[in-house]
Short mmCIF file of C-alpha atoms and ligand atoms in Angstrom, two decimals:
data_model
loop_
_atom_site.label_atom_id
_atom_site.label_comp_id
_atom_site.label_asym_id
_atom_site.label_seq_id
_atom_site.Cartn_x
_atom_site.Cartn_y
_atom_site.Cartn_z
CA UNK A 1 6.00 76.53 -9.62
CA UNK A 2 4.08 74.04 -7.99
CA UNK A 3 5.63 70.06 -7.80
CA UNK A 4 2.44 68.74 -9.98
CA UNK A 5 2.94 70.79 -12.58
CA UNK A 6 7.00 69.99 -13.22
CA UNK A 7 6.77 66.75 -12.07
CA UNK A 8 8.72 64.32 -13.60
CA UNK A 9 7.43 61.11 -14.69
CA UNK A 10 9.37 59.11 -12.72
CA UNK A 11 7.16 56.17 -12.61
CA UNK A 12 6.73 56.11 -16.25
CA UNK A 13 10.15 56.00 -16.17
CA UNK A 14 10.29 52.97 -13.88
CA UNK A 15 8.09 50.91 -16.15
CA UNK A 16 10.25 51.58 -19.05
CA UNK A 17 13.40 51.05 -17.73
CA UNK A 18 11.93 47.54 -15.88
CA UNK A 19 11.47 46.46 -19.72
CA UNK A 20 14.66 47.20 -20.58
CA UNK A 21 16.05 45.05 -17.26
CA UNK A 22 14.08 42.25 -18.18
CA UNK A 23 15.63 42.50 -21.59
CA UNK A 24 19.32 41.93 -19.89
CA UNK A 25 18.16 39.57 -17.87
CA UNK A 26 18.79 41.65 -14.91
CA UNK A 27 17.51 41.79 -11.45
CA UNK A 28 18.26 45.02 -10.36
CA UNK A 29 20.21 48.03 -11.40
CA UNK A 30 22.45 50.41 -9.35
CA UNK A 31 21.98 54.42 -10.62
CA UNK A 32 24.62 56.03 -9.63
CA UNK A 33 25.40 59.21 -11.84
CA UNK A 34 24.04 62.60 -11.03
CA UNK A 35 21.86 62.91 -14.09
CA UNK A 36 20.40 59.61 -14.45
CA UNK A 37 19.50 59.86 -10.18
CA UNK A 38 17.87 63.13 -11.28
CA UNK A 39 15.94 61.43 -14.38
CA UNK A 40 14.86 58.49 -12.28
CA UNK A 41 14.15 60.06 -9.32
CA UNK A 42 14.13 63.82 -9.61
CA UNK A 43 16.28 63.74 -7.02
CA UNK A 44 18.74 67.38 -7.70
CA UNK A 45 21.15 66.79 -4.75
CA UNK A 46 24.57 65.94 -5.37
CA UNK A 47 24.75 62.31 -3.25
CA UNK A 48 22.45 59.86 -4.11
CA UNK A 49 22.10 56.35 -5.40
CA UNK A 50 19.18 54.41 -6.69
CA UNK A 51 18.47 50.93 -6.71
CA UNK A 52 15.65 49.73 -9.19
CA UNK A 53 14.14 46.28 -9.23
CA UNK A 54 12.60 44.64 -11.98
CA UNK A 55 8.98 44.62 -11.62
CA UNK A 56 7.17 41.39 -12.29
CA UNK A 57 8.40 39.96 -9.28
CA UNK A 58 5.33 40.31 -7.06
CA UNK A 59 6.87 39.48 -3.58
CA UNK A 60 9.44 42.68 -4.25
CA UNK A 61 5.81 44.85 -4.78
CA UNK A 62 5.59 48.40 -5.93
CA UNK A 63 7.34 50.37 -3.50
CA UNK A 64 10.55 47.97 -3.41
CA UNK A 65 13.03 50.58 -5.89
CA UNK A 66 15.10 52.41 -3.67
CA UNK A 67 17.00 55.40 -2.92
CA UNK A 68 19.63 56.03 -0.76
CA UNK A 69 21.38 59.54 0.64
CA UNK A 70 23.08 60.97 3.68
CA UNK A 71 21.47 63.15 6.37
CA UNK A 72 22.34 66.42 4.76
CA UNK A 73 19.60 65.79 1.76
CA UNK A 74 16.89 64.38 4.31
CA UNK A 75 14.70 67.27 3.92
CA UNK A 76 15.37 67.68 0.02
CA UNK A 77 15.24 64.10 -0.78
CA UNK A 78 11.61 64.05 1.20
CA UNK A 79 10.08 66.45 -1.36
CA UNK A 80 11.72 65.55 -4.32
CA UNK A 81 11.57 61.22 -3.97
CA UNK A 82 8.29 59.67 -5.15
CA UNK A 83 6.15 57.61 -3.63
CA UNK A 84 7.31 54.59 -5.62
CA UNK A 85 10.34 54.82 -4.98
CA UNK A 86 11.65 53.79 -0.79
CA UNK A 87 14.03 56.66 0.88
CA UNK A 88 16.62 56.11 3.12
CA UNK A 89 19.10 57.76 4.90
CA UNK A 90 22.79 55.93 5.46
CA UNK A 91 26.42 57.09 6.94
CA UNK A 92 29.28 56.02 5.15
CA UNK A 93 29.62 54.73 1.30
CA UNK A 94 26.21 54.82 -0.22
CA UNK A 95 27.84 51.80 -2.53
CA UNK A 96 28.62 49.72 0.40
CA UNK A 97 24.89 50.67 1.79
CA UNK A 98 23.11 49.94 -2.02
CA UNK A 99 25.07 46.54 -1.74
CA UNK A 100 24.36 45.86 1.82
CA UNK A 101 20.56 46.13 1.02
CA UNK A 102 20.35 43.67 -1.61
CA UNK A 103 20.37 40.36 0.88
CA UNK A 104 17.70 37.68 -0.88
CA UNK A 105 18.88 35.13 -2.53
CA UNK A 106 21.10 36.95 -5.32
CA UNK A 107 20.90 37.12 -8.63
CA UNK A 108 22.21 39.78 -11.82
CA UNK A 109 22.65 43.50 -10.15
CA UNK A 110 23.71 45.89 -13.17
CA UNK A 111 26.04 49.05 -12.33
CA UNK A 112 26.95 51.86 -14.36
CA UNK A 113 30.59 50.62 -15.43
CA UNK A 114 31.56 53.82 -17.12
CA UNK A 115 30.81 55.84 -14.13
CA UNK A 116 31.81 54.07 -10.96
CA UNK A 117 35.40 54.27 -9.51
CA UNK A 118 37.42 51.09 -8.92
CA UNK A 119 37.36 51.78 -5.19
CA UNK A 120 33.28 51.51 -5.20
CA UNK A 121 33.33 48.96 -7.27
CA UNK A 122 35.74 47.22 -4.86
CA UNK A 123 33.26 48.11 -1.56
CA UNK A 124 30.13 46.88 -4.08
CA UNK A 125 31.68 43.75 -4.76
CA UNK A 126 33.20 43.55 -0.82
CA UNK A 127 29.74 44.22 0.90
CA UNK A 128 27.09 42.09 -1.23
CA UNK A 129 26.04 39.12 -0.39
CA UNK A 130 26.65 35.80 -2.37
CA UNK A 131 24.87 34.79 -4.84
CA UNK A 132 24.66 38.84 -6.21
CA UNK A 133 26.80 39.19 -9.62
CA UNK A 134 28.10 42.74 -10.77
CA UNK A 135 26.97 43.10 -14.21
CA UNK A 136 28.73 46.11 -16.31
CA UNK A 137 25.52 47.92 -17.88
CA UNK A 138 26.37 51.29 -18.98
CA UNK A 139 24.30 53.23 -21.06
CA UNK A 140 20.76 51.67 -19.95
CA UNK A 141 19.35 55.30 -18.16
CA UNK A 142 21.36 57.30 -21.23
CA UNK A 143 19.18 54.95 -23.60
CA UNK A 144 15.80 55.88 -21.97
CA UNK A 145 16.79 59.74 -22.03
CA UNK A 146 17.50 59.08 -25.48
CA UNK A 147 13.63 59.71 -26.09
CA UNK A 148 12.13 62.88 -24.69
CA UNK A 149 8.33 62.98 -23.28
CA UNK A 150 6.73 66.33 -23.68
CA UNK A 151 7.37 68.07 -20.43
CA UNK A 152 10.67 67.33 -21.14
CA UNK A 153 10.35 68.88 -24.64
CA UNK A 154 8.54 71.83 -23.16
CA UNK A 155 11.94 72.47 -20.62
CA UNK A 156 14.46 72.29 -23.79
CA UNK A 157 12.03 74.31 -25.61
CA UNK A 158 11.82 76.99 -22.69
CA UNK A 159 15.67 76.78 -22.04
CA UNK A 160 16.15 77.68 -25.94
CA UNK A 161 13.75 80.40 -25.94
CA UNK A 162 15.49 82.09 -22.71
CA UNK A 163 18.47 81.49 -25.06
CA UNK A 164 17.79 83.21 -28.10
CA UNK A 165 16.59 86.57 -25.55
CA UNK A 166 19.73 86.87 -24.22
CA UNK A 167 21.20 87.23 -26.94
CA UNK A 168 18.92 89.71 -28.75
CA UNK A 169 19.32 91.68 -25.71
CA UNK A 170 22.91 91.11 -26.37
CA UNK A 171 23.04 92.47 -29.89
CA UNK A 172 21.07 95.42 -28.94
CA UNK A 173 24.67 96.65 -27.93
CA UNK A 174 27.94 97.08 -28.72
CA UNK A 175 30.11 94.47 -29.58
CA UNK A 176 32.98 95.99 -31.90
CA UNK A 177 35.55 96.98 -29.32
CA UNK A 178 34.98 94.31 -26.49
CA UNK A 179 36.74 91.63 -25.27
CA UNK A 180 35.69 88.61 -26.30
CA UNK A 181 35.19 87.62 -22.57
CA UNK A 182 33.66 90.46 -22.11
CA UNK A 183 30.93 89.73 -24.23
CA UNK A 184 30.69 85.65 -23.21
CA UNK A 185 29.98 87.12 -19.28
CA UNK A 186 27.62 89.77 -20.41
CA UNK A 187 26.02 86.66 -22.65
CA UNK A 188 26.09 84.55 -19.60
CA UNK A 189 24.71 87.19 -16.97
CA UNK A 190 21.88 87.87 -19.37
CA UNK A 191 21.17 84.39 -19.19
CA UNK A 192 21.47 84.33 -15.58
CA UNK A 193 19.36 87.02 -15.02
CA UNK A 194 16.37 85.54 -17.22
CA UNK A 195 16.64 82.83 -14.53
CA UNK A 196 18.67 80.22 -16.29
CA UNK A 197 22.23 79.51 -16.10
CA UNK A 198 24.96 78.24 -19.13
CA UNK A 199 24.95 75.06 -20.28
CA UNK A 200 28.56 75.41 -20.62
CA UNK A 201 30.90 78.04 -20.69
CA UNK A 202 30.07 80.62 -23.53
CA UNK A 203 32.38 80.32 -27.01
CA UNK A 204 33.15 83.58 -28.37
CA UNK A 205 35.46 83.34 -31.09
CA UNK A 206 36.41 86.53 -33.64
CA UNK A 207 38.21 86.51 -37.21
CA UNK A 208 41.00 83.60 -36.59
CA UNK A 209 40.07 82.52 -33.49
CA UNK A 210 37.00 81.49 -35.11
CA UNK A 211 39.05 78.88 -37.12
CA UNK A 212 39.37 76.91 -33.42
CA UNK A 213 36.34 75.05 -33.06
CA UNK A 214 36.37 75.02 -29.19
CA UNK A 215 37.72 78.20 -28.62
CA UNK A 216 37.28 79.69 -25.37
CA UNK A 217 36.40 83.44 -24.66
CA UNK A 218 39.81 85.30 -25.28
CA UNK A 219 41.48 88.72 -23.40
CA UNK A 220 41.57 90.15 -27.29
CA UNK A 221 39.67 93.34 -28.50
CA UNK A 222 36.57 92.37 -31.32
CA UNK A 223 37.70 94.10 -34.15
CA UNK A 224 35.26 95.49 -37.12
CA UNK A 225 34.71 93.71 -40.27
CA UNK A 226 35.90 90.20 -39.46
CA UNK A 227 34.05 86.79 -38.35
CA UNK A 228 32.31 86.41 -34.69
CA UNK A 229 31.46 83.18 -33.61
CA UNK A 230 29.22 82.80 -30.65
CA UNK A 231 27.99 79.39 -29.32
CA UNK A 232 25.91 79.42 -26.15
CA UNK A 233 23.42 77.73 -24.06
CA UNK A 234 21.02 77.90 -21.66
CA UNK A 235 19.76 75.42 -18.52
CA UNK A 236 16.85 75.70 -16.80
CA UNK A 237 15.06 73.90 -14.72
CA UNK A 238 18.33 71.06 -15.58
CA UNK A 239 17.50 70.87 -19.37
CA UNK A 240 20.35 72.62 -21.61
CA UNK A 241 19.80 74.51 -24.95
CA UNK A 242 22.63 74.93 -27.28
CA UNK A 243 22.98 77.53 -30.56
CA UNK A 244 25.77 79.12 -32.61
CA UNK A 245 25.46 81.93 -34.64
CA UNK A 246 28.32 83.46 -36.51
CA UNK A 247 27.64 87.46 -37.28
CA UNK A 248 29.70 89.91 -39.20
CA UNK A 249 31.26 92.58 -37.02
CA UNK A 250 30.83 95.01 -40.29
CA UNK A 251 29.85 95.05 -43.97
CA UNK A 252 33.13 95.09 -44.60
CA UNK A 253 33.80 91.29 -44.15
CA UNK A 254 36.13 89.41 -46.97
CA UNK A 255 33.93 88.08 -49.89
CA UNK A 256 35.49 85.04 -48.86
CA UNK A 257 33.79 85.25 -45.40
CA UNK A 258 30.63 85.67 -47.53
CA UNK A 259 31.09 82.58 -49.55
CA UNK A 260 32.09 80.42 -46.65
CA UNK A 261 29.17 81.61 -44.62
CA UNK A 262 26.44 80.46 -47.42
CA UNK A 263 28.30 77.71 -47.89
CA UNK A 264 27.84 76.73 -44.11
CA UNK A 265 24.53 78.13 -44.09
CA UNK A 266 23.68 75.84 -47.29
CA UNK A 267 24.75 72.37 -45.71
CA UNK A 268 23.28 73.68 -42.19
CA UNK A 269 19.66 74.13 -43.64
CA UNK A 270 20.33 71.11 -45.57
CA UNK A 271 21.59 69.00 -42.42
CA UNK A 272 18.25 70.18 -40.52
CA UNK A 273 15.71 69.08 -43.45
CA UNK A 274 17.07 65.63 -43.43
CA UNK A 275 16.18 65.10 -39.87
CA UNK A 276 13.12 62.90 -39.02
CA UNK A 277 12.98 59.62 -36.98
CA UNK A 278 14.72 56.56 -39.30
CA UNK A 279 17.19 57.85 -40.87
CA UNK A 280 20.80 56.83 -38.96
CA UNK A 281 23.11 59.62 -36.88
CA UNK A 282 25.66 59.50 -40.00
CA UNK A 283 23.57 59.49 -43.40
CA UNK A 284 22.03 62.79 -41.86
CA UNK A 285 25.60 64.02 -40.74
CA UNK A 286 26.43 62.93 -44.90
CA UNK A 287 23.91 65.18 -46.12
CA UNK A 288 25.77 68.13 -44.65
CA UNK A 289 28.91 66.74 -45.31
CA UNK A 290 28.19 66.57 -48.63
CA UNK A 291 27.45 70.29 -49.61
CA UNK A 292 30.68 71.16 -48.12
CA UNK A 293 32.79 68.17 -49.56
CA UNK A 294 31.16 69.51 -53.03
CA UNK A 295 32.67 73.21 -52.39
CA UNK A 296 36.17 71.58 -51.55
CA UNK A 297 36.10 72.06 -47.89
CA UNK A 298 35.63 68.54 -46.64
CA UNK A 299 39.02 68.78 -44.86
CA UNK A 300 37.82 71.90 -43.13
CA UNK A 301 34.83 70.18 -41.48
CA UNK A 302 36.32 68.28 -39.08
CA UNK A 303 33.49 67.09 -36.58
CA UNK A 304 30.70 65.52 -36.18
CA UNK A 305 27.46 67.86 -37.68
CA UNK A 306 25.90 67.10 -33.84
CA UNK A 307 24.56 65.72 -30.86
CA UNK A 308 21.59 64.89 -28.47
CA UNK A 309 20.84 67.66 -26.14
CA UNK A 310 18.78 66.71 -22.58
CA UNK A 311 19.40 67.01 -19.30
CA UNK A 312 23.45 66.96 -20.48
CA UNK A 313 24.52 69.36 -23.31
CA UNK A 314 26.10 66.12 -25.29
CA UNK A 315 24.55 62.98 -24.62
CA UNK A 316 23.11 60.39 -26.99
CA UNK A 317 22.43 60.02 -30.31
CA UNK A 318 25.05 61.65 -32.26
CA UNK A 319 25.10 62.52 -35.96
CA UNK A 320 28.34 61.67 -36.90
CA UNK A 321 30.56 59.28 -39.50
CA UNK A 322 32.17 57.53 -36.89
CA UNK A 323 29.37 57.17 -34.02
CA UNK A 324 26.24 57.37 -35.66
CA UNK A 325 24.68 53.76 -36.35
CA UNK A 326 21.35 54.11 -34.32
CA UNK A 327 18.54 55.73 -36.19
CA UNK A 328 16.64 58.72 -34.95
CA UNK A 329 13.89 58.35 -32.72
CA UNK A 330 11.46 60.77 -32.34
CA UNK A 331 11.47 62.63 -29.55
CA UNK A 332 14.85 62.79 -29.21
CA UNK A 333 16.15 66.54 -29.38
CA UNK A 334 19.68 67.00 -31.38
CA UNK A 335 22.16 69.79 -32.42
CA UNK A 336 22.94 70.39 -36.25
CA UNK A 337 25.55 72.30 -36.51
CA UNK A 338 28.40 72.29 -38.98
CA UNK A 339 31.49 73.94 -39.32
CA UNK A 340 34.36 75.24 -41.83
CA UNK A 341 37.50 76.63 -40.37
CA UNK A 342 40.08 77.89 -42.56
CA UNK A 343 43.48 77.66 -40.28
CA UNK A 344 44.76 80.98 -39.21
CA UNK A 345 42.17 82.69 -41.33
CA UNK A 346 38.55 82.48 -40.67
CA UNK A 347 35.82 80.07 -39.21
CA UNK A 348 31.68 79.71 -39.67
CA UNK A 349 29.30 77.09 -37.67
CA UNK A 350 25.89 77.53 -37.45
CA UNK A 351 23.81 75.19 -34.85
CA UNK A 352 20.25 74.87 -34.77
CA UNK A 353 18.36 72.48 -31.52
CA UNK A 354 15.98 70.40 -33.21
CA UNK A 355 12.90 67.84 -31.89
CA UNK A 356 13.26 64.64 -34.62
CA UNK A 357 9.37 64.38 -35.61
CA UNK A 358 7.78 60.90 -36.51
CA UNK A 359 7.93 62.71 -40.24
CA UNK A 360 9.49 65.97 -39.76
CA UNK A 361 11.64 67.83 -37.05
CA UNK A 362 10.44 71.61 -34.71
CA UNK A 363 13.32 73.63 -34.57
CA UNK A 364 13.44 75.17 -30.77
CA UNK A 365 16.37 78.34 -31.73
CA UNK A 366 15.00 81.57 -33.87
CA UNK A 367 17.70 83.71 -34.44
CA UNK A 368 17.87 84.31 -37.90
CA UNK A 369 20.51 82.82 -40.17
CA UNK A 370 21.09 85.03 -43.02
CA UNK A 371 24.50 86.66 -42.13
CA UNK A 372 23.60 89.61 -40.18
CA UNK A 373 25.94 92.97 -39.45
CA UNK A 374 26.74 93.35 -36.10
CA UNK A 375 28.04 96.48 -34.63
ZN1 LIG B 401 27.00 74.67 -29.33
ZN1 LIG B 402 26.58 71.64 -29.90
#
């Protein structure tokens, strides 16, 4: 694919995130983690740090943001860094190079507190020159990725669709029988070989297993007539999808598999409606909550009905009780999924990936929901 056409908008980006300085009255900013380097740069490599200034100051002009790697990504970092953005290649600490390039006369340098070691915050504070004050400013690129421009969209979009093939393809087989590893790598190859790879490793999770929420892949045989639960994801082009689907592995599941399922399926569809930008992360995780605290089962829902999706398969906002004060933007793209897990008997989620609209919301996964017989 050509550069123009996947571009990021890296400069937009720049402006935006300048604002948001100025708002913390800072001078510059050190970007440090892998992701936000990528979303501020679309820089891919693995070491890498940024330094953005705020604009406004004219004397600093447009091209005075820079970026900073070793000699192994001078070729990558030549494509990939844009013009508005300064490139340079160091030896040693790339903190103790971001600090030693910030001479002037000082002033407010933020750094990403939740994501820089002690020991480079030591050789940051060590190597910059007086007058420069550390200022602990996590969360500033997470806020900006918060809210998703459309080529961003179109990636999450794409990643879902590439999602929901594999694992038609999947279902055009056997499952009854199999591991449930076996199935999670078949899943994942399928995944791979549409050109993607998983956004984290693949849950599959039959008849009590299913009543673990994270349950990994296990060495045990699928067996007919019970619960599967199967919660994948896709990334391409570094944006993740994520989807659950729980099937029956024959019509002969318990009717109180049945019930559970609508039940699920009930608050899910319910949970989706209610998103649209305004409402908060928690009143929309309380409208799902509430079908299933209705049917009894409150106890058996025991996290959060979702989270943002982007570049990161859980980043910001989250629809939760506990950590859900800030109220959907649009634009940003989110999980719905909720959950009952009856201990040592059975478990249901169902997770859609859905764009919050100004009004209304596009769900990106297709599979259907009704519960559907496997074999
Ligand atoms: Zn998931
Ligand atoms: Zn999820």
């Amino acid at each position: 694919m050509p550069a123009s056409a996947s571009a990021p908008r890296t400069a937009e980006r720049a402006e935006r995130l300048s604002a948001a300085m100025r708002e913390r009255e800072l001078d510059a900013l050190l970007v440090s983690e892998r992701l936000n380097v990528r979303y501020m740069t679309g820089f891919t490599g693995s070491a890498g740090v940024a330094i953005f200034l705020t604009a406004g100051d004219e004397a600093a002009g447009a091209a005075a943001h820079r970026f900073l790697t070793d000699f192994r990504y001078a070729t990558q970092s030549a494509e990939q860094i844009p013009a508005h953005v300064r490139r340079e290649i160091v030896t040693g600490s790339l903190f103790e190079a971001a600090a030693a390039k910030l001479e002037g006369e000082g002033g407010r340098l933020g750094f990403d507190d939740a994501n820089v070691s002690v020991r480079d915050h030591a050789r940051l504070q060590e190597r910059l020159s007086e007058g420069w004050q550390l200022v602990p400013c996590t969360g500033m690129i997470e806020r900006l990725r918060l809210v998703k421009d459309a080529g961003e969209l179109a990636q999450i979009r794409a990643a879902a669709e590439l999602a929901d093939e594999a694992m038609s393809g999947l279902l055009e087989g056997r499952i009854v029988g199999r591991t449930e590893r076996e199935v999670a790598l078949e899943l994942e190859n399928r995944m791979r070989d549409l050109g993607a790879e998983p956004s984290f490793p693949t849950i599959v999770a039959a008849g009590t297993r299913g009543a673990l929420p994270h349950a990994e892949a296990g060495a045990a045989e699928i067996a007919p007539d019970l619960l599967l639960t199967i919660d994948w994801g896709a990334r391409l082009e570094g944006y993740c999808s994520d989807c659950t689907r729980t099937y029956a592995t024959g019509a002969g599941v318990s009717a109180q598999a049945r019930e559970i399922y609508e039940l699920v399926r009930t608050a899910q569809e319910q949970g989706v409606q209610a998103v649209a930008a305004g409402p908060r992360g928690r009143e929309v995780d309380a409208v799902a909550r509430a079908v299933i605290e209705g049917a009894g089962h409150g106890e058996h829902f025991g996290h959060g009905l979702g989270h943002g999706v982007g570049m990161d398969v859980h980043e910001a906002p989250r629809l939760s009780r506990t950590d859900g004060e800030e109220p959907l933007r649009a634009g940003s793209v989110v999980t719905v999924e909720p959950g009952v897990y009856l201990p040592d008997c059975l478990g249901v989620r169902i997770e859609d990936l859905v764009v919050v609209g100004e009004q209304d919301r596009e769900v990106l996964t297709h599979l259907p929901k009704e519960l559907t017989v496997i074999s």
